[in-house]
Short mmCIF file of C-alpha atoms in Angstrom, two decimals:
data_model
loop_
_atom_site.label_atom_id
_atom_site.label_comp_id
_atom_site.label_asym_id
_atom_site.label_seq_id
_atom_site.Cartn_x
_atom_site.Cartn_y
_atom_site.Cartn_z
CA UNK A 1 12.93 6.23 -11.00
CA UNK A 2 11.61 6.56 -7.33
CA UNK A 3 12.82 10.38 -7.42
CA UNK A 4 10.64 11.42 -10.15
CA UNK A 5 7.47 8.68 -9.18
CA UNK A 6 6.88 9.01 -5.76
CA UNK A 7 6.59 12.71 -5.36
CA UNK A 8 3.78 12.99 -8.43
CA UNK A 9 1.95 10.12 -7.26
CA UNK A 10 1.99 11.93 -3.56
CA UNK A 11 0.74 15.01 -4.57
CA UNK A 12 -1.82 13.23 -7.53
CA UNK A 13 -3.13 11.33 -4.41
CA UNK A 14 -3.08 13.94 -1.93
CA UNK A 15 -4.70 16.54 -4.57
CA UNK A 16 -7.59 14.21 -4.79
CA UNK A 17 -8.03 13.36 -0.52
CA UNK A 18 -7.46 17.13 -0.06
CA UNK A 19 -8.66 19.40 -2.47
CA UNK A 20 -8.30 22.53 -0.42
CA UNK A 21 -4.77 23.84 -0.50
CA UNK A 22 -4.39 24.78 3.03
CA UNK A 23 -5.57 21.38 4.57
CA UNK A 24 -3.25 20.19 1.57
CA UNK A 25 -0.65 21.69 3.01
CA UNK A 26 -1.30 20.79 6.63
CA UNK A 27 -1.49 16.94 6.08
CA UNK A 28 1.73 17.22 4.06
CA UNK A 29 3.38 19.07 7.36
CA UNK A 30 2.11 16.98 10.18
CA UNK A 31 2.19 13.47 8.27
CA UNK A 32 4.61 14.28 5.55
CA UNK A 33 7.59 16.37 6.57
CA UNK A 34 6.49 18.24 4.66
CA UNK A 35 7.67 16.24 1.21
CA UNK A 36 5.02 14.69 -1.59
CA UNK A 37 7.91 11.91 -1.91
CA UNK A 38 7.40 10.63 1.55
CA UNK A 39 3.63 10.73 0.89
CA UNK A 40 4.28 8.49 -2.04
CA UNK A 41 6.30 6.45 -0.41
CA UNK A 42 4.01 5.48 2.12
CA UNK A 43 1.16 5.29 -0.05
CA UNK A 44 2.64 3.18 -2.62
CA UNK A 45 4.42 0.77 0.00
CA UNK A 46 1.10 0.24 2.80
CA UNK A 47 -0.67 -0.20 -0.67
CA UNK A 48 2.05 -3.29 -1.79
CA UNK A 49 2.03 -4.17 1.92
CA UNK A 50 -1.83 -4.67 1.92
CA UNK A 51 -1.81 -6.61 -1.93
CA UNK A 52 1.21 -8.87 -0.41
CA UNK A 53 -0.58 -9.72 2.89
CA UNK A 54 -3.67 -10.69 0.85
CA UNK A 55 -1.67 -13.01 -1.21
CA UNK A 56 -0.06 -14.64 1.37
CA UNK A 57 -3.47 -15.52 3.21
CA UNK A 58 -5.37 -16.67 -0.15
CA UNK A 59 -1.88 -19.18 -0.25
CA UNK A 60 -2.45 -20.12 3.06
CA UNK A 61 -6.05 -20.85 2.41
CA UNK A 62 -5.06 -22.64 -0.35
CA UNK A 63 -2.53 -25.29 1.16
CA UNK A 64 -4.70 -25.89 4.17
CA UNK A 65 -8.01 -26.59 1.63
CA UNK A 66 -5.90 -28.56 -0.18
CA UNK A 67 -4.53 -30.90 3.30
CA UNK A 68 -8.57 -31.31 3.80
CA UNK A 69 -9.75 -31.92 0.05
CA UNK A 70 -6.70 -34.32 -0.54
CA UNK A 71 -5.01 -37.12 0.94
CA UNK A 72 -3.10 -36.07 3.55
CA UNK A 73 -0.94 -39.14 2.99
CA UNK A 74 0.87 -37.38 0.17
CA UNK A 75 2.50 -34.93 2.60
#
């Protein structure tokens, strides 16, 4: 599923940054090799990477409210 996904969603998202074709086609080159998968890719994964991250610090917020709030006897 990747192989048809990531390339669309690279060039959907780097249509919309870029809208000129030859600055298009630059980012693609110098950030991209040149391929709308590896755009995707790295979209799609710092994207999952930023959602995770956020997660894991509202848990962590969470547990160490929790110590405070509640008897820390329990642990």
């Amino acid at each position: 599923m990747g192989e048809l996904f990531y390339p669309i969603f690279g060039y959907i998202i780097l249509f919309i940054r870029y809208p000129k074709k030859e600055k298009r086609r630059q980012v693609l080159k110098d950030f991209f090799d040149d391929s709308y998968s590896v755009a995707g890719v790295q979209i799609v994964l710092s994207t999952f990477g930023i959602i995770l991250l956020v997660f894991l610090l509202v848990s962590l917020a969470a547990v160490i409210y929790s110590i405070f709030v509640h008897d820390a006897s329990v642990l």
